[in-house]
XYZ file of C-alpha atoms in Angstrom:
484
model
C 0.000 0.000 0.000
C 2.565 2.025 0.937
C 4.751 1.355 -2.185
C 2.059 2.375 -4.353
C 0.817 5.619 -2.734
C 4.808 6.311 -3.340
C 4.858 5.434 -6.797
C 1.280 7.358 -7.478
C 2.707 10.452 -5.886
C 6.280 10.446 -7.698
C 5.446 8.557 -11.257
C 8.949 9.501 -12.328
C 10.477 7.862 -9.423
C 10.784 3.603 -9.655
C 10.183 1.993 -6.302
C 13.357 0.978 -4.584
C 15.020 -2.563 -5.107
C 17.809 -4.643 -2.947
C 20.844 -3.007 -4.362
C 20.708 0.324 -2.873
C 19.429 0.598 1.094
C 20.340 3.497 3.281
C 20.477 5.033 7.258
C 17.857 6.267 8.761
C 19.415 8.992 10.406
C 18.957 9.633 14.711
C 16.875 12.860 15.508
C 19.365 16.076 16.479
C 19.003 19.278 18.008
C 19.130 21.981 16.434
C 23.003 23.022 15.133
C 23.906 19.878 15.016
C 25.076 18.123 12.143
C 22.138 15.265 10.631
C 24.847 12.469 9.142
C 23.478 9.320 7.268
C 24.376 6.462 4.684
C 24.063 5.386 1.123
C 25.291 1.981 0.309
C 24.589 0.492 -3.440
C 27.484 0.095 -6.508
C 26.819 3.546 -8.229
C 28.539 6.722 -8.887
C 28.408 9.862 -6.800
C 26.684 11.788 -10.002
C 24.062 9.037 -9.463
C 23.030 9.575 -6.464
C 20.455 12.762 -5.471
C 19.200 13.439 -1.813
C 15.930 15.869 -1.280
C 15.463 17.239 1.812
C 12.638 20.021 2.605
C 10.762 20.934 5.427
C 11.108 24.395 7.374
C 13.799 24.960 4.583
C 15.124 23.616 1.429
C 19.003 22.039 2.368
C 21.017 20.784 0.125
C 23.301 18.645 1.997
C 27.227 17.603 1.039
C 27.650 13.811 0.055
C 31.350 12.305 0.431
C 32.292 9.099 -1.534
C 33.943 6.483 1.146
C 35.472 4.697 -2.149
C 33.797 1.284 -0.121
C 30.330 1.181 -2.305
C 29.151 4.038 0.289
C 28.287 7.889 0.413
C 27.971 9.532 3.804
C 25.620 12.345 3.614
C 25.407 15.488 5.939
C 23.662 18.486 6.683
C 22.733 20.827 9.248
C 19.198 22.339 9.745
C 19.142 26.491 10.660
C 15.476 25.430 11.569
C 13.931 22.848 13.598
C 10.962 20.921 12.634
C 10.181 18.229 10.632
C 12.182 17.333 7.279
C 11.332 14.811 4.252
C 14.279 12.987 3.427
C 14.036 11.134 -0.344
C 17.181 9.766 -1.367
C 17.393 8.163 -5.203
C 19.759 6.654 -7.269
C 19.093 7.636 -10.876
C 15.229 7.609 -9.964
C 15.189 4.478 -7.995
C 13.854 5.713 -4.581
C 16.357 3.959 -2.222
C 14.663 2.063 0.849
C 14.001 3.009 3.540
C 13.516 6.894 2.145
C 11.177 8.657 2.009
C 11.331 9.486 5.732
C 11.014 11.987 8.668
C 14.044 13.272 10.126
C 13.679 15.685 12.918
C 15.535 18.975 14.208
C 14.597 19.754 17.910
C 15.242 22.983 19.226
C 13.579 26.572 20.209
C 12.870 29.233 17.275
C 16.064 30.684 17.786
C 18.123 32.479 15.001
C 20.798 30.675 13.373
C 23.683 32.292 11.421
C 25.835 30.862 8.374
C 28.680 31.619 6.241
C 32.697 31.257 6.198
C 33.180 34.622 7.615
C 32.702 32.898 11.459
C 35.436 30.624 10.942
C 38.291 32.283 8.602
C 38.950 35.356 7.111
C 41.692 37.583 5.904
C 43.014 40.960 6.751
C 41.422 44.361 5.717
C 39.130 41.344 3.298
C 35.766 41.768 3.603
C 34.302 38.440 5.471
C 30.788 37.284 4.963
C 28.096 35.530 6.745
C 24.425 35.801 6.984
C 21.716 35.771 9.790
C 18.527 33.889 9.961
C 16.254 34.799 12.305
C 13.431 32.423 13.097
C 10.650 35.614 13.364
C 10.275 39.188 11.268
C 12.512 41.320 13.081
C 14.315 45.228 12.363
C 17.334 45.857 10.917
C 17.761 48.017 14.322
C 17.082 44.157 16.594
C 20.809 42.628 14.650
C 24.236 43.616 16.663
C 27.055 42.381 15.844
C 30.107 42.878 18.686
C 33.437 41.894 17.319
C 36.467 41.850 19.399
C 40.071 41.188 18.698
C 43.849 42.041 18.134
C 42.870 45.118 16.509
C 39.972 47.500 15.334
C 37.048 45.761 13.293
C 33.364 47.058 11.781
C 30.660 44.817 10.564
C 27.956 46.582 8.263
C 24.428 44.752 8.255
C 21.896 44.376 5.094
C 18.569 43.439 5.323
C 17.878 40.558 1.947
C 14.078 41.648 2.071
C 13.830 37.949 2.866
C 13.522 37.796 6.411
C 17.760 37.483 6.617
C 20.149 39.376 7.163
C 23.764 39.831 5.589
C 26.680 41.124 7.613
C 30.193 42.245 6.620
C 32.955 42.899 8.297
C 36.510 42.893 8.529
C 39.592 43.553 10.811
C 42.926 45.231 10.876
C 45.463 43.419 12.532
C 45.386 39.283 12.027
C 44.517 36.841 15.423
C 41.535 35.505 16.589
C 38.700 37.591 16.946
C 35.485 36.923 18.726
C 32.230 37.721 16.703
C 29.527 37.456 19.661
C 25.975 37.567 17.506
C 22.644 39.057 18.991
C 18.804 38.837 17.369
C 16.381 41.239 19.631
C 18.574 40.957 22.250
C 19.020 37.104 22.232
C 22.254 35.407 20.983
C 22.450 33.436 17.717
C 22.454 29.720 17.810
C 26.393 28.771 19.154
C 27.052 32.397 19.462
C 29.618 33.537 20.319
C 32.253 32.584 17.259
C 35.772 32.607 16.940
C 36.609 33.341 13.526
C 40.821 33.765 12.505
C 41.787 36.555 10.094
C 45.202 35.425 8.204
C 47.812 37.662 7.026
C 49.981 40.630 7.973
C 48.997 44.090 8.991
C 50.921 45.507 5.656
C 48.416 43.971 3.837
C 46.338 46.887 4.248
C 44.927 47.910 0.733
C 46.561 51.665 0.502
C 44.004 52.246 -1.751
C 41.041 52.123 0.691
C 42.202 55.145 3.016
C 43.506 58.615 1.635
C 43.917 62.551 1.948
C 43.279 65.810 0.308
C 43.201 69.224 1.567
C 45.797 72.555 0.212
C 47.640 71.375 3.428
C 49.041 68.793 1.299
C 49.859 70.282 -1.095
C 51.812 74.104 0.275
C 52.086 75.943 3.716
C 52.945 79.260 4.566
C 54.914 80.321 8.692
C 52.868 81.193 10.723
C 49.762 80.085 9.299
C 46.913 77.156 10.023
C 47.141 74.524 7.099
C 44.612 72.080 7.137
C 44.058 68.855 5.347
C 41.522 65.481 6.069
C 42.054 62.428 5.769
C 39.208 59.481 5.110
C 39.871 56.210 6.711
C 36.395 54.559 7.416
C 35.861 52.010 9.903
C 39.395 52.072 12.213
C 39.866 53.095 15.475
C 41.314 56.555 15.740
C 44.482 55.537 17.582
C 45.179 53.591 14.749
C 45.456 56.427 12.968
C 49.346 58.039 12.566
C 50.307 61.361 11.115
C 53.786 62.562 11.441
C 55.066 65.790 9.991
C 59.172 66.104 10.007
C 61.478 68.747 8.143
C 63.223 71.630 8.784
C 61.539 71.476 12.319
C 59.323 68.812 13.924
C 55.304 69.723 13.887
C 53.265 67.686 15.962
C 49.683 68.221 13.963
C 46.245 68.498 15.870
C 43.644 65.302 14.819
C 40.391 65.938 14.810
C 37.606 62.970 14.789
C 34.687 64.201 12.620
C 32.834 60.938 13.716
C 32.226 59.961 10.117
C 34.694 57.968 8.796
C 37.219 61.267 8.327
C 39.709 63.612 9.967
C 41.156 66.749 9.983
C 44.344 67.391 10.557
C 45.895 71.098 11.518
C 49.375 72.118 11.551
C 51.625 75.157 11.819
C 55.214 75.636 10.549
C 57.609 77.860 12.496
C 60.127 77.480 10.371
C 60.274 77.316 6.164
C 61.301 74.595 3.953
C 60.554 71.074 2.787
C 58.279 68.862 4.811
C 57.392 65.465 5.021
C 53.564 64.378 5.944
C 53.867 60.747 6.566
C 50.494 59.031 7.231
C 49.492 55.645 7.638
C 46.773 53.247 9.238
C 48.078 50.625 11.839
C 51.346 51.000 10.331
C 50.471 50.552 7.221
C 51.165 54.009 4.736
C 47.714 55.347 2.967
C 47.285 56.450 -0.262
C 50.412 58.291 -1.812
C 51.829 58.839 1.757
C 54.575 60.156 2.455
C 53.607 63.281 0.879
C 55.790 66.394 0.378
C 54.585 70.080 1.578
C 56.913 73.124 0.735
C 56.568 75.766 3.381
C 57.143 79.359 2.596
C 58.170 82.424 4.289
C 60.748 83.688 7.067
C 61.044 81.852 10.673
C 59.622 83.107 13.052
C 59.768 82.180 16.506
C 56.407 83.931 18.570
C 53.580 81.484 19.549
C 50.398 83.250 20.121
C 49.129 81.126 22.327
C 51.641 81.514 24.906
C 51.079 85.992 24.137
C 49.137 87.553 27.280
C 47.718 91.100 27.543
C 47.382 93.457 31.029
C 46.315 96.357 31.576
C 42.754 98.405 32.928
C 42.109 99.008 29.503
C 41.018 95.465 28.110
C 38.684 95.847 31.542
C 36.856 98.744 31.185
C 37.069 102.370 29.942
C 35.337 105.351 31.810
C 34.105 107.223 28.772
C 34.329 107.462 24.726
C 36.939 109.692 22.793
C 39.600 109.109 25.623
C 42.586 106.718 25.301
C 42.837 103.590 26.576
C 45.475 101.288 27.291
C 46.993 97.825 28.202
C 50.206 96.027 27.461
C 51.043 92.807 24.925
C 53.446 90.361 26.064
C 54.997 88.380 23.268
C 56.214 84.988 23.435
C 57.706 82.158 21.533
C 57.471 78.842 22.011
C 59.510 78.078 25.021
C 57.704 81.184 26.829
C 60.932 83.911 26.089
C 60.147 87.129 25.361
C 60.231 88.104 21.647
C 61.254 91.864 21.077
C 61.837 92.266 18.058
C 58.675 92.194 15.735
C 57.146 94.980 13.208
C 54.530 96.517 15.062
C 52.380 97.798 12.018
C 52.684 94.486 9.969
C 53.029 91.637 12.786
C 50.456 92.740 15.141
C 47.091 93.269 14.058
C 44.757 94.698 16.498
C 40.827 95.202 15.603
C 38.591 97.045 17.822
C 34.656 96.980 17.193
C 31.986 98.555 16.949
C 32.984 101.957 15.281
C 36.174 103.118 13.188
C 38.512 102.423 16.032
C 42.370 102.498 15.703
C 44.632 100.953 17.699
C 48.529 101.365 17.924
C 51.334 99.068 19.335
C 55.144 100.527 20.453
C 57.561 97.992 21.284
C 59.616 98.892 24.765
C 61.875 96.340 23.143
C 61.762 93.498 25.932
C 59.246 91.554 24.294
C 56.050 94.218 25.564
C 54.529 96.259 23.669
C 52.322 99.608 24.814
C 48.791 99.319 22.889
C 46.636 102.001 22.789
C 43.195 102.708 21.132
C 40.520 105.615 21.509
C 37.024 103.890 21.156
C 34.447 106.201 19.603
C 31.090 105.159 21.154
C 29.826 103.713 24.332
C 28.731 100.222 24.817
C 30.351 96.527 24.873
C 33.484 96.610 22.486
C 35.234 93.508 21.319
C 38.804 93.623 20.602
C 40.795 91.304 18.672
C 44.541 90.616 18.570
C 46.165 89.021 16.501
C 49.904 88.272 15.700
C 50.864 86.736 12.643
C 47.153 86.228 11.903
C 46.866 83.776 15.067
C 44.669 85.223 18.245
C 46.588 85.072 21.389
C 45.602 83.631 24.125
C 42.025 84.770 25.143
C 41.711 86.392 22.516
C 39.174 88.334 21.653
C 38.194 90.378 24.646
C 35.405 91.917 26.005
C 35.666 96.039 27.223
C 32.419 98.099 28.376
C 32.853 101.435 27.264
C 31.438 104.463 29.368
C 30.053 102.445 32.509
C 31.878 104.767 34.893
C 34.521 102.204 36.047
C 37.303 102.946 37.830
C 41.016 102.645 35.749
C 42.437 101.129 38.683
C 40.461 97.657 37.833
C 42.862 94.365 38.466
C 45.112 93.912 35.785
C 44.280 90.207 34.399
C 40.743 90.144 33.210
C 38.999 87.492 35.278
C 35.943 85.470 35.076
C 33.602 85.721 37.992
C 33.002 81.760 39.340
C 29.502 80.613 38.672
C 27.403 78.676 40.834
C 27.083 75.421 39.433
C 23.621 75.241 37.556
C 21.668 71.882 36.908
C 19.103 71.258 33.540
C 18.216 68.173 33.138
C 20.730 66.159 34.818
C 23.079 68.233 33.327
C 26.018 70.478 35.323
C 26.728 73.440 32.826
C 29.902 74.329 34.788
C 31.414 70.936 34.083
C 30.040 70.865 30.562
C 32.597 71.692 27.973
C 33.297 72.184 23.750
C 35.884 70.381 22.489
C 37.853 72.126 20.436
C 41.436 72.021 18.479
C 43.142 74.668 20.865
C 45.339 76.093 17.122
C 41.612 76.276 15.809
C 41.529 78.898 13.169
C 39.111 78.946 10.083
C 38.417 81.477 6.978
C 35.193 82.220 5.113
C 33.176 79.114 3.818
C 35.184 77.192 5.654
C 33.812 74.473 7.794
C 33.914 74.836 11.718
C 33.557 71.454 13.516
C 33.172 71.431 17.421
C 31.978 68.891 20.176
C 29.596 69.992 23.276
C 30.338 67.609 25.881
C 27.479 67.328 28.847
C 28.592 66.271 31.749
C 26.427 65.145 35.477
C 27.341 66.411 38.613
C 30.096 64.175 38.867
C 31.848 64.980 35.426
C 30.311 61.262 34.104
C 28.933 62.167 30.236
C 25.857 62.325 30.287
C 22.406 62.309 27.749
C 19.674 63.722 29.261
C 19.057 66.420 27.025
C 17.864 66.366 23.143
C 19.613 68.196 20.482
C 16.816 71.100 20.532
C 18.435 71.485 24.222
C 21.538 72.778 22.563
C 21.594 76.381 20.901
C 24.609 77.883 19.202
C 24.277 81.163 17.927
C 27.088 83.721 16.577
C 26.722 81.859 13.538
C 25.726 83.559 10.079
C 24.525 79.886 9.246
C 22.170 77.903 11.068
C 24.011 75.459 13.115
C 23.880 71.506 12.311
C 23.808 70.006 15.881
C 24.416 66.161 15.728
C 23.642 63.912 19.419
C 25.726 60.940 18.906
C 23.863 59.934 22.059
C 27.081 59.383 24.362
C 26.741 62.978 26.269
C 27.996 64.755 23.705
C 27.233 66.583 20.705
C 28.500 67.473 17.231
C 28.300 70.762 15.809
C 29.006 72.120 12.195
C 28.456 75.213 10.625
């Protein structure tokens, strides 16, 4: 009866004689591997095993060279399977039968990229989750020697593809999560082969005028675009006629930006390279221009009652610039009308340096109007430290104001969670920028205990001073990128 239900339901198939038999293979759970076997004088080419259920498998048969195929799979789903194994259309007994996969509706994962792998190579494998579920519900933690990514794509088939790749070769630990549960056998160890030079050079590179010339004195600027490594994997070394140690700057979006100022003129060489290995054209060479110079403004100060406050307009004010170079001397001997460049605002305002020729210089200026004036200095087209500063014109105050302009301490102040008085911006502390050029900051929230903190939302955060409308980014670790 049975024999011809068979041979009604698969007319192409003839019903199974003595020469061919095979297992009937045990029952597993779910992961493991289902192994059974073929006996019968045939070849491998002969021989065809069907096996559907949950999913369609296709399983891998291996030729004992004894008048036997073993023949194995393993199920991502459990349930029930129909096993029909035929030699060229001779169903071979005992198939058809049931074989069964216990195990929970948990997602299962496949592919070679949780085994093997090889450096900076993209490695593959794909997730299977036993429900409808977000591209948002897949993570993907990978840990190892060095820095690694994995990108996800959703198949529009209910799985998932994932990519990634490391840096460095070793062992790396790819721990697997579906809504919040991990994979069947997660985690894996997978091994990535090679050497760290094996870093295509191609992948990372720079551009920027920084590159390319510099000019003493001045902020060059150039970024470079290295997606998916960890930042202190990053290297950028700048040696010549003097050594520059350039300011990196994270943009959070695969790229840097790198700022750096010559003191001295010549040839320079921008070497730049991820985890050792050199990017794109690196080493490049820069050609600096103009005469040495030895002043830092940064380490420049000002004193004096008139960067405080000045009684009344139309009468001179004054204060004192101390000039610096890099190791903190005194510098005496600059051109006050060219190297200095002092801007007071509002109203046509001039303002006048004479060198004492010890490294301070007498500044006076004669505002024209009363109000809050801002006044800029500048030296070599750097502010100095502070820079600009704040002076109330015509409040009445007295001349004999303290000499260092001060900040009055605030009481620390509390919105929503977060202290503004431990709150910072992160900032490159050379940060200089020209027109239509992009400014890139950090806000940084902070508790009452300095922890980072994100309890605010990014209408929380106002810049203004800005001719543009800000972008504010929350990268929802406590702080906050801004752009403009």
């Amino acid at each position: 009866c049975i024999r011809d239900s068979l041979t009604a339901a698969s007319p192409n198939l003839s019903v199974s004689n003595s020469l061919f038999s095979c297992d009937v293979p045990k029952d597993v759970n779910l992961g493991e591997s289902s192994l059974f076997t073929v006996y019968g004088d045939f070849k491998e080419s002969q021989l065809k095993v069907s096996i559907t259920g949950p999913e369609t498998i296709t399983p891998e048969i291996y030729d004992n060279n004894d008048k036997s195929f073993d023949v194995e799979f393993v199920a991502k789903l459990p349930g029930k399977y129909d096993v029909t194994v035929t030699v060229d259309g001779t169903i071979v007994s005992p198939s058809p039968f049931i074989h069964t996969v216990i195990g929970d509706q948990q997602a299962t994962v496949d592919g070679l990229g949780l085994s093997r792998g090889k450096v900076a190579t993209v490695s593959f494998f794909t997730i299977f989750p036993p429900n409808k579920v977000d591209k948002k519900d897949i993570v993907v933690n990978i840990t190892g020697p060095g820095q690694a990514t994995a990108d996800v794509f959703d198949n529009e088939d209910g799985s998932y593809d994932v990519e990634w790749s490391g840096l460095l070769p070793g062992e790396y630990t790819l721990d697997i999560l579906v809504a919040g549960k991990p994979v069947l056998n997660s985690p894996f160890t997978a091994i990535l082969e090679g050497a760290a030079n094996e870093i295509p050079s191609s992948q990372y590179f720079a551009e920027g005028s920084g590159l390319i010339s510099a000019e003493v004195g001045k902020l060059s600027f150039f970024t470079v675009y290295v997606k998916n490594i960890a930042p202190q994997d990053l290297k950028v070394s700048i040696t010549g006629p003097a050594t520059i140690e350039p300011v990196i700057i994270d943009n959070y979006d695969g790229s840097f930006d790198i700022e750096y100022q010559a003191k001295v003129p010549g040839l320079y060489t921008i070497d730049i390279s991820v985890a050792g290995v050199p990017i794109k054209d690196s080493p490049f060479k820069v050609n600096v221009t103009g005469d040495v110079i030895s002043v830092d403004p940064s380490k420049c100060t000002v004193e004096g009652s008139g960067l405080i406050s000045v009684p009344k307009p139309n009468e001179v004010a004054t204060f004192k610039l101390f000039v610096k170079d890099f190791d903190g001397r005194p510098v005496p001997n600059l051109n006050e009308a060219k190297d200095i460049v002092i801007t007071v605002s509002p109203g046509n305002c001039m303002a006048s340096a004479f060198s004492n020729n010890d490294g301070s210089y007498d500044i006076d200026y004669e505002p024209k109007q009363t109000g809050l004036h801002t006044i800029d200095i500048r030296i070599f087209d750097s502010p100095i430290k502070n820079s600009p500063f704040k002076v109330n014109v015509g409040a009445g105050a007295s001349r004999t104001a303290p000499a260092q302009q001060t900040t009055k301490p605030v009481e620390p102040v509390l919105v929503k969670n977060v202290n503004l008085n431990k709150s910072v911006v992160e900032l490159s502390p050379t940060a200089e920028y020209r027109p239509n050029e992009l400014v890139n900051f950090r806000v940084l929230l902070k508790d009452d205990t300095g922890a980072p903190t994100n309890g605010s939302d990014t209408d929380d955060v106002v810049v203004s001073g800005s001719a543009t409308k800000p972008i504010i980014e929350n990268l929802k670790n406590g702080s906050y990128k801004v752009q403009f």
